[in-house]
Amino acid sequence: MKIAVTYSNNEVFEKDEEKIEEVEMIQQSEEVPVPSETVSKKARAVLNKIGWNLRAAFDWSAHMPYTYYTESGDPGTAYYANYGFDHQTGNCYVMAATFAAMAREMGYEVYQISGHIPLADGGLANHSWTELRIGDTFYVFDPNFENERFGGAN
């Protein structure tokens, strides 16, 4: 089965579902509990300031200053979103989580994904992004790559 993925810059890629490797949806860890009501309240507060639309939510997450935080999806979406709303800074996990939380508040079916991306000099780097359903299609939204940042470089 082919999955069509459209990135935020409108590039479309198809990938074989059977060949997707080392990609997982981030789940909330039992070790670092953050009540989802806390994240929802913070997401709504940001949306009330910036506007209840997907582009505004994406821009808010994409334009937070990049800081090294962690390279693991283990703490979970709620943990990363809570950190991002409190500190308004973070890495790809934090940016994806804040966007996912706001999109979820607006009623979208959205998933935060933890996986790997290829590096220009070879190898792979840990990375997180979101996949959001609009109609019958899932689209990739990657706030970190909106500004082509990795490790703080613009």
GROMACS .gro file of C-alpha atoms in nm:
model
  154
    1MET     CA    1   0.000   0.000   0.000
    2LYS     CA    2   0.132   0.346  -0.090
    3ILE     CA    3   0.099   0.639   0.144
    4ALA     CA    4   0.108   0.988  -0.009
    5VAL     CA    5   0.282   1.240   0.213
    6THR     CA    6   0.266   1.610   0.133
    7TYR     CA    7   0.522   1.823   0.312
    8SER     CA    8   0.449   2.180   0.418
    9ASN     CA    9   0.636   2.310   0.112
   10ASN     CA   10   0.386   2.114  -0.104
   11GLU     CA   11   0.637   1.850  -0.218
   12VAL     CA   12   0.458   1.516  -0.248
   13PHE     CA   13   0.629   1.187  -0.182
   14GLU     CA   14   0.492   0.836  -0.188
   15LYS     CA   15   0.629   0.571   0.041
   16ASP     CA   16   0.552   0.205   0.081
   17GLU     CA   17   0.380   0.145   0.411
   18GLU     CA   18   0.568  -0.186   0.449
   19LYS     CA   19   0.904  -0.009   0.407
   20ILE     CA   20   0.860   0.257   0.673
   21GLU     CA   21   1.132   0.183   0.924
   22GLU     CA   22   1.203   0.316   1.270
   23VAL     CA   23   0.912   0.556   1.272
   24GLU     CA   24   0.676   0.555   1.564
   25MET     CA   25   0.395   0.763   1.697
   26ILE     CA   26   0.496   0.919   2.024
   27GLN     CA   27   0.286   0.805   2.316
   28GLN     CA   28   0.274   0.958   2.663
   29SER     CA   29   0.522   0.784   2.890
   30GLU     CA   30   0.402   0.661   3.227
   31GLU     CA   31   0.729   0.787   3.378
   32VAL     CA   32   0.664   1.158   3.311
   33PRO     CA   33   0.291   1.215   3.352
   34VAL     CA   34   0.152   1.547   3.235
   35PRO     CA   35  -0.226   1.577   3.250
   36SER     CA   36  -0.371   1.627   2.903
   37GLU     CA   37  -0.605   1.890   3.050
   38THR     CA   38  -0.296   2.099   3.134
   39VAL     CA   39  -0.171   2.084   2.775
   40SER     CA   40  -0.519   2.152   2.636
   41LYS     CA   41  -0.556   2.459   2.856
   42LYS     CA   42  -0.216   2.594   2.746
   43ALA     CA   43  -0.288   2.519   2.379
   44ARG     CA   44  -0.622   2.702   2.400
   45ALA     CA   45  -0.454   3.001   2.567
   46VAL     CA   46  -0.203   3.031   2.281
   47LEU     CA   47  -0.476   2.986   2.018
   48ASN     CA   48  -0.682   3.259   2.186
   49LYS     CA   49  -0.386   3.496   2.140
   50ILE     CA   50  -0.276   3.398   1.787
   51GLY     CA   51  -0.606   3.292   1.629
   52TRP     CA   52  -0.777   2.959   1.589
   53ASN     CA   53  -0.633   2.858   1.253
   54LEU     CA   54  -0.385   2.593   1.148
   55ARG     CA   55  -0.137   2.832   0.988
   56ALA     CA   56  -0.116   3.049   1.300
   57ALA     CA   57  -0.057   2.742   1.516
   58PHE     CA   58   0.210   2.612   1.279
   59ASP     CA   59   0.385   2.950   1.265
   60TRP     CA   60   0.383   2.983   1.645
   61SER     CA   61   0.552   2.644   1.683
   62ALA     CA   62   0.790   2.694   1.389
   63HIS     CA   63   0.919   3.028   1.512
   64MET     CA   64   1.011   2.938   1.866
   65PRO     CA   65   1.387   2.961   1.924
   66TYR     CA   66   1.568   2.631   1.871
   67THR     CA   67   1.741   2.482   2.173
   68TYR     CA   68   1.889   2.141   2.226
   69TYR     CA   69   1.662   1.953   2.459
   70THR     CA   70   1.653   1.579   2.403
   71GLU     CA   71   1.667   1.337   2.113
   72SER     CA   72   1.410   1.088   2.228
   73GLY     CA   73   1.036   1.058   2.193
   74ASP     CA   74   1.011   0.870   2.522
   75PRO     CA   75   0.867   1.144   2.746
   76GLY     CA   76   0.568   1.180   2.512
   77THR     CA   77   0.372   1.448   2.330
   78ALA     CA   78   0.205   1.596   2.640
   79TYR     CA   79   0.539   1.635   2.815
   80TYR     CA   80   0.702   1.810   2.518
   81ALA     CA   81   0.400   2.031   2.453
   82ASN     CA   82   0.388   2.135   2.818
   83TYR     CA   83   0.758   2.225   2.804
   84GLY     CA   84   0.711   2.422   2.482
   85PHE     CA   85   0.412   2.619   2.606
   86ASP     CA   86   0.595   2.703   2.930
   87HIS     CA   87   0.936   2.791   2.784
   88GLN     CA   88   0.848   2.886   2.422
   89THR     CA   89   1.173   2.729   2.307
   90GLY     CA   90   1.277   2.378   2.217
   91ASN     CA   91   1.383   2.134   1.950
   92CYS     CA   92   1.190   1.938   1.687
   93TYR     CA   93   1.011   1.727   1.953
   94VAL     CA   94   0.888   2.038   2.134
   95MET     CA   95   0.788   2.220   1.813
   96ALA     CA   96   0.598   1.918   1.681
   97ALA     CA   97   0.426   1.862   2.016
   98THR     CA   98   0.303   2.221   2.055
   99PHE     CA   99   0.171   2.221   1.699
  100ALA     CA  100   0.004   1.882   1.751
  101ALA     CA  101  -0.161   2.002   2.072
  102MET     CA  102  -0.302   2.314   1.906
  103ALA     CA  103  -0.417   2.123   1.596
  104ARG     CA  104  -0.588   1.869   1.821
  105GLU     CA  105  -0.770   2.152   2.003
  106MET     CA  106  -0.899   2.270   1.666
  107GLY     CA  107  -1.042   1.925   1.601
  108TYR     CA  108  -0.781   1.779   1.364
  109GLU     CA  109  -0.670   1.418   1.376
  110VAL     CA  110  -0.297   1.466   1.431
  111TYR     CA  111  -0.007   1.244   1.535
  112GLN     CA  112   0.338   1.334   1.655
  113ILE     CA  113   0.594   1.107   1.489
  114SER     CA  114   0.942   1.016   1.611
  115GLY     CA  115   1.182   0.882   1.350
  116HIS     CA  116   1.505   0.951   1.167
  117ILE     CA  117   1.608   1.179   0.885
  118PRO     CA  118   1.915   1.147   0.661
  119LEU     CA  119   2.203   1.386   0.721
  120ALA     CA  120   2.384   1.559   0.434
  121ASP     CA  121   2.715   1.404   0.541
  122GLY     CA  122   2.564   1.056   0.579
  123GLY     CA  123   2.403   0.880   0.869
  124LEU     CA  124   2.073   0.950   1.036
  125ALA     CA  125   1.954   1.194   1.301
  126ASN     CA  126   1.664   1.154   1.541
  127HIS     CA  127   1.375   1.379   1.444
  128SER     CA  128   1.011   1.449   1.522
  129TRP     CA  129   0.731   1.591   1.307
  130THR     CA  130   0.353   1.572   1.284
  131GLU     CA  131   0.116   1.401   1.044
  132LEU     CA  132  -0.230   1.555   1.021
  133ARG     CA  133  -0.541   1.437   0.840
  134ILE     CA  134  -0.725   1.677   0.613
  135GLY     CA  135  -1.009   1.499   0.436
  136ASP     CA  136  -0.885   1.154   0.338
  137THR     CA  137  -0.517   1.248   0.320
  138PHE     CA  138  -0.248   1.272   0.584
  139TYR     CA  139  -0.009   1.563   0.543
  140VAL     CA  140   0.331   1.609   0.705
  141PHE     CA  141   0.375   1.931   0.901
  142ASP     CA  142   0.728   1.986   1.029
  143PRO     CA  143   0.766   2.313   1.223
  144ASN     CA  144   1.140   2.260   1.270
  145PHE     CA  145   1.205   2.235   0.895
  146GLU     CA  146   0.990   2.536   0.812
  147ASN     CA  147   1.298   2.747   0.879
  148GLU     CA  148   1.539   2.472   0.767
  149ARG     CA  149   1.689   2.445   1.110
  150PHE     CA  150   1.879   2.157   1.256
  151GLY     CA  151   2.080   2.217   1.566
  152GLY     CA  152   2.001   2.587   1.566
  153ALA     CA  153   2.137   2.677   1.220
  154ASN     CA  154   1.909   2.892   1.007
   0.00000   0.00000   0.00000
